[in-house]
Amino acid sequence: MIIPAVPVLAQSFGISPGTAAQTITALALGRFTGLPVSGMVLDRLGTRSALIAGPGLSCIAAVLAAAMPRFSLILALIFLVGVAESVWVIAREVSGIDLTRPDQRGRVLSGFHGVNNMGLALGPLFGGLLTESVGFRAVFVAYAACAAVSVLIGASVKSSPPSHIAEPSANSGWRLGALMDRLRGLRQLFHQIHPNLRATYAVLVFATFTSFAHRMTAQSMLPLYASSKLGLTPKDVGLLFTISGLSVFAMILPAGFVIDKVGRKWATVPSTGIPAIAFLLIPFTESFFQLAVLVSFLGVSNGLSLGSLATSTYDVIPAAARGRLQAARRTMAEIGGVSAPLLGGFLADTFNPGVPFLAYAPLLVLSALLLAAVGRETLER
């Protein structure tokens, strides 16, 4: 909801548009920072506590942001919203897993991520209407109200039992010894996975990294390629992303069926293999129609990946450590999402906007091959 309010923030506080856009950076950085926190909260306190704490902290931070007179303070509070959202997101996934049988996980998580994408699509429209009619502060108030409702919903959810596994070390901070302790702790968590499934978890982590990397590459590089190489207008570019969004939405039910009835790998392998083919072909497109066809296939692959990678991960990891191990997977995903546009922008400036697609295609091919050859089918029949 905050995206359409960015220009108004710049005018209200007398700052540059680029500085105002750092609200999005602060939110993303908060989400990234909050992922390790989310895993610990979930495993130590259970899902109900996380479902209350996440939106509760978001609500308080948003209310304070609505009243802040300085932009720097708003940035700090948006960072806290990002941290709280990470706790919230992981807890929602685990709650859905707790309520369903293993052969229903695909449909539940596919539906969850599909509805989440609808919120991401409608949020900017709602935020723009609020900003125009009331002001940018109304966006924070509306978000706080949504978070408050979510606190009540979270309080009604039956909590999963928290983990009581002792931490490997109490050492904290950012000194080398503390960082090494954290790495050893993550290694111990990894060894809680059944030996036959550890390679599958590692492959799923890598696949999630490449999945986020290819999505962010498409979002950041496709407009550049479409405008500079094909001469498409902003309206044409917007239509391309609409086509992609409709393709994702259309895959919610089919993807859930494939994941639960056919096999997890029948969704995970195409979710990385199809983008690899599309990325190899995008730099050679010569018309809007050709690019639209490839973008629709990217939407189909995104739809297949919505719940399949998460479902496969929950099949693999033990219940006692699923919060932290799932947070570790999502952390790698966020690293891919942040680094891909940076490298893509460098390649586009150095060569041309079609090169980033060719550069990332081998990673997608490797991901698909590893999922097919190394990853195990985790659907129990």
mmCIF file of C-alpha atoms in Angstrom:
data_model
loop_
_atom_site.group_PDB
_atom_site.id
_atom_site.type_symbol
_atom_site.label_atom_id
_atom_site.label_comp_id
_atom_site.label_asym_id
_atom_site.label_seq_id
_atom_site.Cartn_x
_atom_site.Cartn_y
_atom_site.Cartn_z
ATOM 1 C CA MET A 1 0.000 0.000 0.000
ATOM 2 C CA ILE A 2 2.936 2.331 0.551
ATOM 3 C CA ILE A 3 4.208 2.204 -3.065
ATOM 4 C CA PRO A 4 1.842 4.875 -4.499
ATOM 5 C CA ALA A 5 2.548 7.094 -1.478
ATOM 6 C CA VAL A 6 6.296 7.347 -2.175
ATOM 7 C CA PRO A 7 6.036 10.548 -4.333
ATOM 8 C CA VAL A 8 3.776 12.140 -1.703
ATOM 9 C CA LEU A 9 6.316 11.307 1.007
ATOM 10 C CA ALA A 10 8.966 13.118 -1.035
ATOM 11 C CA GLN A 11 6.797 16.239 -1.283
ATOM 12 C CA SER A 12 5.666 16.165 2.330
ATOM 13 C CA PHE A 13 9.140 15.894 3.834
ATOM 14 C CA GLY A 14 11.008 17.907 1.188
ATOM 15 C CA ILE A 15 13.248 15.024 0.149
ATOM 16 C CA SER A 16 14.218 13.580 -3.213
ATOM 17 C CA PRO A 17 12.103 10.819 -4.795
ATOM 18 C CA GLY A 18 15.086 8.468 -4.534
ATOM 19 C CA THR A 19 15.307 9.081 -0.799
ATOM 20 C CA ALA A 20 11.573 8.550 -0.378
ATOM 21 C CA ALA A 21 11.854 5.260 -2.284
ATOM 22 C CA GLN A 22 14.063 3.955 0.521
ATOM 23 C CA THR A 23 10.841 3.104 2.340
ATOM 24 C CA ILE A 24 10.704 0.019 0.108
ATOM 25 C CA THR A 25 14.366 -0.715 0.880
ATOM 26 C CA ALA A 26 13.702 -0.408 4.619
ATOM 27 C CA LEU A 27 10.788 -2.845 4.377
ATOM 28 C CA ALA A 28 12.838 -5.362 2.365
ATOM 29 C CA LEU A 29 15.792 -5.051 4.741
ATOM 30 C CA GLY A 30 13.493 -5.592 7.701
ATOM 31 C CA ARG A 31 12.059 -8.731 6.130
ATOM 32 C CA PHE A 32 15.548 -10.066 5.479
ATOM 33 C CA THR A 33 16.717 -9.286 9.024
ATOM 34 C CA GLY A 34 13.586 -10.777 10.537
ATOM 35 C CA LEU A 35 13.877 -14.206 8.925
ATOM 36 C CA PRO A 36 16.313 -15.691 11.497
ATOM 37 C CA VAL A 37 14.200 -14.111 14.256
ATOM 38 C CA SER A 38 11.052 -15.690 12.828
ATOM 39 C CA GLY A 39 12.546 -19.172 12.944
ATOM 40 C CA MET A 40 13.601 -18.834 16.580
ATOM 41 C CA VAL A 41 10.256 -17.352 17.683
ATOM 42 C CA LEU A 42 8.351 -20.116 15.923
ATOM 43 C CA ASP A 43 10.418 -23.006 17.244
ATOM 44 C CA ARG A 44 10.642 -21.677 20.801
ATOM 45 C CA LEU A 45 7.147 -20.252 21.336
ATOM 46 C CA GLY A 46 4.908 -22.015 18.798
ATOM 47 C CA THR A 47 2.735 -20.776 15.950
ATOM 48 C CA ARG A 48 0.072 -19.002 18.012
ATOM 49 C CA SER A 49 2.611 -16.746 19.722
ATOM 50 C CA ALA A 50 4.203 -15.907 16.368
ATOM 51 C CA LEU A 51 0.813 -15.219 14.765
ATOM 52 C CA ILE A 52 0.074 -12.739 17.552
ATOM 53 C CA ALA A 53 3.538 -11.206 17.917
ATOM 54 C CA GLY A 54 4.104 -10.577 14.182
ATOM 55 C CA PRO A 55 0.984 -8.566 13.349
ATOM 56 C CA GLY A 56 0.978 -7.055 16.855
ATOM 57 C CA LEU A 57 4.406 -5.509 16.327
ATOM 58 C CA SER A 58 3.369 -4.439 12.799
ATOM 59 C CA CYS A 59 0.261 -2.730 14.181
ATOM 60 C CA ILE A 60 2.192 -0.771 16.827
ATOM 61 C CA ALA A 61 4.926 0.265 14.374
ATOM 62 C CA ALA A 62 2.394 1.380 11.743
ATOM 63 C CA VAL A 63 0.412 3.472 14.236
ATOM 64 C CA LEU A 64 3.598 5.189 15.388
ATOM 65 C CA ALA A 65 4.714 5.751 11.772
ATOM 66 C CA ALA A 66 1.410 7.491 11.013
ATOM 67 C CA ALA A 67 2.215 10.067 13.711
ATOM 68 C CA MET A 68 5.949 10.566 13.097
ATOM 69 C CA PRO A 69 7.044 14.095 12.071
ATOM 70 C CA ARG A 70 10.415 12.993 10.629
ATOM 71 C CA PHE A 71 11.069 10.750 7.638
ATOM 72 C CA SER A 72 14.042 9.020 9.283
ATOM 73 C CA LEU A 73 11.797 7.841 12.125
ATOM 74 C CA ILE A 74 9.249 6.528 9.621
ATOM 75 C CA LEU A 75 12.020 4.543 7.916
ATOM 76 C CA ALA A 76 13.032 2.966 11.241
ATOM 77 C CA LEU A 77 9.434 1.964 11.975
ATOM 78 C CA ILE A 78 8.934 0.521 8.466
ATOM 79 C CA PHE A 79 12.046 -1.565 9.105
ATOM 80 C CA LEU A 80 10.302 -2.954 12.209
ATOM 81 C CA VAL A 81 7.213 -3.703 10.115
ATOM 82 C CA GLY A 82 9.436 -5.753 7.792
ATOM 83 C CA VAL A 83 10.889 -7.710 10.728
ATOM 84 C CA ALA A 84 7.389 -8.406 12.047
ATOM 85 C CA GLU A 85 6.139 -9.503 8.627
ATOM 86 C CA SER A 86 8.852 -12.168 8.441
ATOM 87 C CA VAL A 87 7.649 -13.664 11.729
ATOM 88 C CA TRP A 88 4.072 -13.457 10.479
ATOM 89 C CA VAL A 89 4.661 -15.120 7.093
ATOM 90 C CA ILE A 90 6.532 -18.172 8.393
ATOM 91 C CA ALA A 91 3.963 -18.663 11.157
ATOM 92 C CA ARG A 92 1.072 -18.600 8.666
ATOM 93 C CA GLU A 93 2.705 -21.301 6.556
ATOM 94 C CA VAL A 94 3.351 -23.561 9.530
ATOM 95 C CA SER A 95 -0.202 -23.058 10.823
ATOM 96 C CA GLY A 96 -1.533 -24.211 7.472
ATOM 97 C CA ILE A 97 0.716 -27.258 7.591
ATOM 98 C CA ASP A 98 -0.543 -28.108 11.094
ATOM 99 C CA LEU A 99 -4.165 -28.030 9.943
ATOM 100 C CA THR A 100 -3.775 -30.339 6.964
ATOM 101 C CA ARG A 101 -2.659 -33.833 6.020
ATOM 102 C CA PRO A 102 0.540 -34.214 3.964
ATOM 103 C CA ASP A 103 -1.505 -34.961 0.842
ATOM 104 C CA GLN A 104 -3.289 -31.591 1.212
ATOM 105 C CA ARG A 105 -0.233 -29.399 1.750
ATOM 106 C CA GLY A 106 0.227 -28.481 -1.885
ATOM 107 C CA ARG A 107 -3.291 -27.126 -2.290
ATOM 108 C CA VAL A 108 -3.146 -25.237 1.004
ATOM 109 C CA LEU A 109 0.209 -23.566 0.340
ATOM 110 C CA SER A 110 -0.580 -22.922 -3.326
ATOM 111 C CA GLY A 111 -3.832 -21.267 -2.291
ATOM 112 C CA PHE A 112 -2.079 -19.331 0.473
ATOM 113 C CA HIS A 113 0.555 -17.890 -1.850
ATOM 114 C CA GLY A 114 -2.052 -17.237 -4.547
ATOM 115 C CA VAL A 115 -4.208 -15.186 -2.176
ATOM 116 C CA ASN A 116 -1.051 -13.451 -0.971
ATOM 117 C CA ASN A 117 -0.269 -12.442 -4.566
ATOM 118 C CA MET A 118 -3.791 -11.041 -4.911
ATOM 119 C CA GLY A 119 -3.111 -8.875 -1.873
ATOM 120 C CA LEU A 120 0.153 -7.691 -3.388
ATOM 121 C CA ALA A 121 -1.713 -6.767 -6.578
ATOM 122 C CA LEU A 122 -4.611 -4.966 -4.873
ATOM 123 C CA GLY A 123 -2.551 -3.281 -2.140
ATOM 124 C CA PRO A 124 -1.074 -0.525 -4.343
ATOM 125 C CA LEU A 125 -4.539 0.317 -5.721
ATOM 126 C CA PHE A 126 -6.004 0.600 -2.221
ATOM 127 C CA GLY A 127 -2.998 2.593 -1.022
ATOM 128 C CA GLY A 128 -3.255 4.975 -3.970
ATOM 129 C CA LEU A 129 -6.939 5.639 -3.284
ATOM 130 C CA LEU A 130 -6.225 6.326 0.390
ATOM 131 C CA THR A 131 -3.280 8.591 -0.381
ATOM 132 C CA GLU A 132 -5.270 10.671 -2.868
ATOM 133 C CA SER A 133 -8.422 10.986 -0.763
ATOM 134 C CA VAL A 134 -6.974 11.298 2.762
ATOM 135 C CA GLY A 135 -3.163 11.438 2.733
ATOM 136 C CA PHE A 136 -0.162 9.154 3.065
ATOM 137 C CA ARG A 137 -0.613 8.761 6.836
ATOM 138 C CA ALA A 138 -3.930 7.028 6.194
ATOM 139 C CA VAL A 139 -2.008 4.176 4.544
ATOM 140 C CA PHE A 140 -0.237 3.412 7.824
ATOM 141 C CA VAL A 141 -3.509 3.581 9.742
ATOM 142 C CA ALA A 142 -5.187 1.188 7.283
ATOM 143 C CA TYR A 143 -2.258 -1.226 7.532
ATOM 144 C CA ALA A 144 -2.410 -1.045 11.346
ATOM 145 C CA ALA A 145 -6.130 -1.874 11.226
ATOM 146 C CA CYS A 146 -5.460 -4.927 9.018
ATOM 147 C CA ALA A 147 -2.711 -6.063 11.381
ATOM 148 C CA ALA A 148 -4.996 -5.623 14.407
ATOM 149 C CA VAL A 149 -7.613 -7.883 12.809
ATOM 150 C CA SER A 150 -4.870 -10.428 12.126
ATOM 151 C CA VAL A 151 -3.903 -10.395 15.812
ATOM 152 C CA LEU A 152 -7.452 -11.438 16.698
ATOM 153 C CA ILE A 153 -7.408 -14.171 14.052
ATOM 154 C CA GLY A 154 -4.017 -15.395 15.266
ATOM 155 C CA ALA A 155 -5.291 -15.571 18.843
ATOM 156 C CA SER A 156 -7.997 -17.994 17.714
ATOM 157 C CA VAL A 157 -5.552 -20.442 16.124
ATOM 158 C CA LYS A 158 -4.513 -23.533 18.012
ATOM 159 C CA SER A 159 -0.789 -23.379 18.606
ATOM 160 C CA SER A 160 1.640 -26.070 17.567
ATOM 161 C CA PRO A 161 3.918 -27.235 20.395
ATOM 162 C CA PRO A 162 7.148 -25.241 20.542
ATOM 163 C CA SER A 163 10.515 -26.895 20.232
ATOM 164 C CA HIS A 164 12.548 -27.347 23.397
ATOM 165 C CA ILE A 165 15.851 -28.124 21.719
ATOM 166 C CA ALA A 166 18.749 -26.515 23.546
ATOM 167 C CA GLU A 167 20.703 -23.952 21.654
ATOM 168 C CA PRO A 168 24.252 -25.001 20.803
ATOM 169 C CA SER A 169 25.735 -21.859 22.321
ATOM 170 C CA ALA A 170 24.612 -18.773 24.151
ATOM 171 C CA ASN A 171 27.279 -16.668 22.489
ATOM 172 C CA SER A 172 25.726 -13.638 20.813
ATOM 173 C CA GLY A 173 26.811 -10.549 18.940
ATOM 174 C CA TRP A 174 28.658 -10.029 15.700
ATOM 175 C CA ARG A 175 32.148 -11.121 16.787
ATOM 176 C CA LEU A 176 33.803 -13.909 14.811
ATOM 177 C CA GLY A 177 33.233 -16.419 17.602
ATOM 178 C CA ALA A 178 29.530 -15.607 17.729
ATOM 179 C CA LEU A 179 29.178 -15.957 13.969
ATOM 180 C CA MET A 180 30.964 -19.302 14.023
ATOM 181 C CA ASP A 181 28.609 -20.458 16.789
ATOM 182 C CA ARG A 182 25.628 -19.539 14.628
ATOM 183 C CA LEU A 183 27.037 -21.480 11.695
ATOM 184 C CA ARG A 184 27.626 -24.508 13.919
ATOM 185 C CA GLY A 185 24.061 -24.166 15.193
ATOM 186 C CA LEU A 186 22.736 -24.150 11.643
ATOM 187 C CA ARG A 187 24.837 -27.209 10.874
ATOM 188 C CA GLN A 188 23.330 -29.012 13.867
ATOM 189 C CA LEU A 189 19.856 -28.100 12.637
ATOM 190 C CA PHE A 190 20.736 -29.467 9.201
ATOM 191 C CA HIS A 191 21.830 -32.754 10.779
ATOM 192 C CA GLN A 192 18.392 -33.132 12.365
ATOM 193 C CA ILE A 193 17.090 -33.837 8.857
ATOM 194 C CA HIS A 194 17.014 -37.534 7.951
ATOM 195 C CA PRO A 195 20.301 -38.424 6.199
ATOM 196 C CA ASN A 196 18.455 -39.576 3.079
ATOM 197 C CA LEU A 197 16.722 -36.202 2.777
ATOM 198 C CA ARG A 198 19.581 -33.780 3.488
ATOM 199 C CA ALA A 199 20.605 -33.514 -0.161
ATOM 200 C CA THR A 200 16.989 -32.873 -1.093
ATOM 201 C CA TYR A 201 16.797 -29.988 1.405
ATOM 202 C CA ALA A 202 20.018 -28.480 0.020
ATOM 203 C CA VAL A 203 18.654 -28.716 -3.524
ATOM 204 C CA LEU A 204 15.383 -27.077 -2.450
ATOM 205 C CA VAL A 205 17.321 -24.208 -0.857
ATOM 206 C CA PHE A 206 19.273 -23.692 -4.083
ATOM 207 C CA ALA A 207 16.075 -23.926 -6.149
ATOM 208 C CA THR A 208 14.426 -21.275 -3.967
ATOM 209 C CA PHE A 209 17.464 -19.024 -4.442
ATOM 210 C CA THR A 210 17.268 -19.349 -8.234
ATOM 211 C CA SER A 211 13.464 -18.952 -8.172
ATOM 212 C CA PHE A 212 13.656 -15.590 -6.411
ATOM 213 C CA ALA A 213 16.591 -14.542 -8.587
ATOM 214 C CA HIS A 214 14.713 -15.200 -11.833
ATOM 215 C CA ARG A 215 11.552 -13.450 -10.593
ATOM 216 C CA MET A 216 13.427 -10.313 -9.568
ATOM 217 C CA THR A 217 15.445 -10.392 -12.791
ATOM 218 C CA ALA A 218 12.237 -10.514 -14.814
ATOM 219 C CA GLN A 219 10.677 -7.678 -12.815
ATOM 220 C CA SER A 220 13.710 -5.414 -13.086
ATOM 221 C CA MET A 221 15.163 -6.279 -16.510
ATOM 222 C CA LEU A 222 12.078 -7.051 -18.605
ATOM 223 C CA PRO A 223 10.873 -3.406 -18.716
ATOM 224 C CA LEU A 224 14.345 -2.288 -19.793
ATOM 225 C CA TYR A 225 14.551 -4.898 -22.538
ATOM 226 C CA ALA A 226 10.995 -4.286 -23.752
ATOM 227 C CA SER A 227 11.456 -0.532 -24.011
ATOM 228 C CA SER A 228 15.038 -0.296 -25.274
ATOM 229 C CA LYS A 229 15.119 -3.276 -27.647
ATOM 230 C CA LEU A 230 11.512 -3.618 -28.795
ATOM 231 C CA GLY A 231 10.362 -0.021 -28.371
ATOM 232 C CA LEU A 232 7.322 -0.989 -26.287
ATOM 233 C CA THR A 233 5.395 1.707 -24.407
ATOM 234 C CA PRO A 234 4.846 1.743 -20.616
ATOM 235 C CA LYS A 235 1.275 0.602 -21.310
ATOM 236 C CA ASP A 236 2.604 -2.403 -23.252
ATOM 237 C CA VAL A 237 5.018 -3.245 -20.436
ATOM 238 C CA GLY A 238 2.205 -3.024 -17.891
ATOM 239 C CA LEU A 239 0.133 -5.370 -20.043
ATOM 240 C CA LEU A 240 2.979 -7.883 -20.063
ATOM 241 C CA PHE A 241 3.000 -8.015 -16.268
ATOM 242 C CA THR A 242 -0.791 -8.263 -16.241
ATOM 243 C CA ILE A 243 -0.514 -11.315 -18.489
ATOM 244 C CA SER A 244 2.049 -12.802 -16.110
ATOM 245 C CA GLY A 245 -0.172 -12.112 -13.100
ATOM 246 C CA LEU A 246 -3.208 -13.706 -14.740
ATOM 247 C CA SER A 247 -1.113 -16.776 -15.593
ATOM 248 C CA VAL A 248 -0.025 -17.087 -11.949
ATOM 249 C CA PHE A 249 -3.616 -16.768 -10.738
ATOM 250 C CA ALA A 250 -4.840 -19.370 -13.234
ATOM 251 C CA MET A 251 -2.309 -21.879 -11.873
ATOM 252 C CA ILE A 252 -3.427 -21.782 -8.216
ATOM 253 C CA LEU A 253 -5.823 -24.747 -8.421
ATOM 254 C CA PRO A 254 -3.924 -26.803 -11.053
ATOM 255 C CA ALA A 255 -0.651 -26.388 -9.164
ATOM 256 C CA GLY A 256 -2.187 -27.586 -5.914
ATOM 257 C CA PHE A 257 -3.646 -30.622 -7.656
ATOM 258 C CA VAL A 258 -0.319 -31.508 -9.297
ATOM 259 C CA ILE A 259 1.590 -31.145 -6.020
ATOM 260 C CA ASP A 260 -0.813 -33.287 -3.977
ATOM 261 C CA LYS A 261 -2.001 -35.862 -6.519
ATOM 262 C CA VAL A 262 0.730 -36.282 -9.124
ATOM 263 C CA GLY A 263 3.970 -35.514 -7.295
ATOM 264 C CA ARG A 264 5.990 -32.678 -5.795
ATOM 265 C CA LYS A 265 8.728 -32.974 -8.426
ATOM 266 C CA TRP A 266 6.166 -32.623 -11.231
ATOM 267 C CA ALA A 267 5.748 -29.041 -10.016
ATOM 268 C CA THR A 268 9.229 -28.139 -8.715
ATOM 269 C CA VAL A 269 11.188 -29.262 -11.797
ATOM 270 C CA PRO A 270 9.029 -27.345 -14.352
ATOM 271 C CA SER A 271 8.988 -24.305 -12.039
ATOM 272 C CA THR A 272 12.723 -23.869 -12.743
ATOM 273 C CA GLY A 273 13.018 -25.599 -16.119
ATOM 274 C CA ILE A 274 10.377 -23.481 -17.893
ATOM 275 C CA PRO A 275 11.989 -20.140 -16.859
ATOM 276 C CA ALA A 276 15.341 -21.454 -18.107
ATOM 277 C CA ILE A 277 13.902 -21.938 -21.598
ATOM 278 C CA ALA A 278 12.095 -18.583 -21.478
ATOM 279 C CA PHE A 279 15.235 -16.738 -20.345
ATOM 280 C CA LEU A 280 17.223 -18.269 -23.213
ATOM 281 C CA LEU A 281 14.602 -17.099 -25.735
ATOM 282 C CA ILE A 282 13.730 -13.615 -24.393
ATOM 283 C CA PRO A 283 16.839 -11.866 -25.846
ATOM 284 C CA PHE A 284 15.837 -13.108 -29.323
ATOM 285 C CA THR A 285 12.213 -11.909 -29.294
ATOM 286 C CA GLU A 286 11.242 -9.370 -31.940
ATOM 287 C CA SER A 287 7.643 -8.474 -31.120
ATOM 288 C CA PHE A 288 5.195 -7.893 -28.303
ATOM 289 C CA PHE A 289 3.395 -11.150 -29.095
ATOM 290 C CA GLN A 290 6.549 -13.257 -28.835
ATOM 291 C CA LEU A 291 7.502 -11.631 -25.527
ATOM 292 C CA ALA A 292 3.939 -12.016 -24.207
ATOM 293 C CA VAL A 293 4.008 -15.767 -24.895
ATOM 294 C CA LEU A 294 7.260 -16.164 -22.973
ATOM 295 C CA VAL A 295 5.993 -13.983 -20.123
ATOM 296 C CA SER A 296 2.872 -16.144 -19.860
ATOM 297 C CA PHE A 297 5.096 -19.208 -19.497
ATOM 298 C CA LEU A 298 7.016 -17.394 -16.750
ATOM 299 C CA GLY A 299 3.671 -16.847 -15.020
ATOM 300 C CA VAL A 300 2.827 -20.537 -15.304
ATOM 301 C CA SER A 301 6.190 -21.474 -13.777
ATOM 302 C CA ASN A 302 5.705 -18.977 -10.953
ATOM 303 C CA GLY A 303 2.296 -20.493 -10.301
ATOM 304 C CA LEU A 304 3.831 -23.968 -10.081
ATOM 305 C CA SER A 305 6.487 -22.761 -7.654
ATOM 306 C CA LEU A 306 4.046 -20.932 -5.341
ATOM 307 C CA GLY A 307 3.502 -23.883 -3.046
ATOM 308 C CA SER A 308 5.632 -26.681 -4.432
ATOM 309 C CA LEU A 309 9.020 -25.658 -3.028
ATOM 310 C CA ALA A 310 7.542 -24.815 0.377
ATOM 311 C CA THR A 311 5.509 -28.029 0.473
ATOM 312 C CA SER A 312 8.549 -30.136 -0.424
ATOM 313 C CA THR A 313 10.583 -28.399 2.272
ATOM 314 C CA TYR A 314 7.995 -29.111 4.961
ATOM 315 C CA ASP A 315 7.981 -32.755 3.841
ATOM 316 C CA VAL A 316 11.725 -32.942 4.447
ATOM 317 C CA ILE A 317 12.452 -30.962 7.613
ATOM 318 C CA PRO A 318 11.626 -32.232 11.135
ATOM 319 C CA ALA A 319 8.809 -30.529 13.036
ATOM 320 C CA ALA A 320 11.086 -29.477 15.910
ATOM 321 C CA ALA A 321 13.313 -27.331 13.672
ATOM 322 C CA ARG A 322 11.006 -26.396 10.811
ATOM 323 C CA GLY A 323 10.805 -22.728 11.758
ATOM 324 C CA ARG A 324 14.563 -22.172 11.662
ATOM 325 C CA LEU A 325 15.214 -24.416 8.673
ATOM 326 C CA GLN A 326 12.393 -22.806 6.702
ATOM 327 C CA ALA A 327 13.715 -19.362 7.684
ATOM 328 C CA ALA A 328 17.182 -20.405 6.470
ATOM 329 C CA ARG A 329 15.694 -21.367 3.084
ATOM 330 C CA ARG A 330 13.822 -18.070 2.842
ATOM 331 C CA THR A 331 16.980 -16.165 3.807
ATOM 332 C CA MET A 332 18.789 -17.663 0.819
ATOM 333 C CA ALA A 333 15.795 -16.711 -1.305
ATOM 334 C CA GLU A 334 15.992 -13.091 -0.175
ATOM 335 C CA ILE A 335 19.717 -13.046 -0.962
ATOM 336 C CA GLY A 336 18.857 -14.164 -4.493
ATOM 337 C CA GLY A 337 16.111 -11.564 -4.740
ATOM 338 C CA VAL A 338 18.413 -8.741 -3.655
ATOM 339 C CA SER A 339 21.558 -9.739 -5.579
ATOM 340 C CA ALA A 340 19.923 -10.630 -8.909
ATOM 341 C CA PRO A 341 18.788 -7.077 -9.845
ATOM 342 C CA LEU A 342 22.155 -5.661 -8.805
ATOM 343 C CA LEU A 343 24.116 -8.029 -11.040
ATOM 344 C CA GLY A 344 21.467 -7.762 -13.749
ATOM 345 C CA GLY A 345 21.739 -3.977 -13.757
ATOM 346 C CA PHE A 346 25.522 -4.189 -14.074
ATOM 347 C CA LEU A 347 25.267 -6.603 -17.011
ATOM 348 C CA ALA A 348 22.580 -4.491 -18.687
ATOM 349 C CA ASP A 349 24.697 -1.328 -18.390
ATOM 350 C CA THR A 350 27.883 -3.074 -19.509
ATOM 351 C CA PHE A 351 26.370 -4.994 -22.424
ATOM 352 C CA ASN A 352 22.615 -4.786 -23.079
ATOM 353 C CA PRO A 353 19.351 -5.598 -21.221
ATOM 354 C CA GLY A 354 19.123 -9.035 -22.858
ATOM 355 C CA VAL A 355 22.384 -10.318 -21.338
ATOM 356 C CA PRO A 356 21.084 -10.791 -17.739
ATOM 357 C CA PHE A 357 18.539 -13.329 -19.025
ATOM 358 C CA LEU A 358 21.264 -15.331 -20.739
ATOM 359 C CA ALA A 359 23.495 -15.077 -17.661
ATOM 360 C CA TYR A 360 20.883 -16.470 -15.264
ATOM 361 C CA ALA A 361 19.573 -19.213 -17.563
ATOM 362 C CA PRO A 362 22.393 -21.703 -16.688
ATOM 363 C CA LEU A 363 21.545 -21.379 -12.976
ATOM 364 C CA LEU A 364 17.938 -22.282 -13.744
ATOM 365 C CA VAL A 365 19.010 -25.245 -15.862
ATOM 366 C CA LEU A 366 21.260 -26.463 -13.043
ATOM 367 C CA SER A 367 18.435 -26.034 -10.538
ATOM 368 C CA ALA A 368 16.023 -28.073 -12.667
ATOM 369 C CA LEU A 369 18.593 -30.847 -13.170
ATOM 370 C CA LEU A 370 19.368 -31.052 -9.438
ATOM 371 C CA LEU A 371 15.682 -31.173 -8.528
ATOM 372 C CA ALA A 372 15.119 -33.953 -11.065
ATOM 373 C CA ALA A 373 18.231 -36.047 -10.390
ATOM 374 C CA VAL A 374 19.157 -35.385 -6.744
ATOM 375 C CA GLY A 375 15.938 -34.322 -5.056
ATOM 376 C CA ARG A 376 13.707 -37.122 -3.781
ATOM 377 C CA GLU A 377 9.980 -37.362 -4.407
ATOM 378 C CA THR A 378 8.468 -36.598 -1.002
ATOM 379 C CA LEU A 379 4.790 -37.215 -1.759
ATOM 380 C CA GLU A 380 3.721 -40.289 0.200
ATOM 381 C CA ARG A 381 1.401 -42.533 -1.767
#
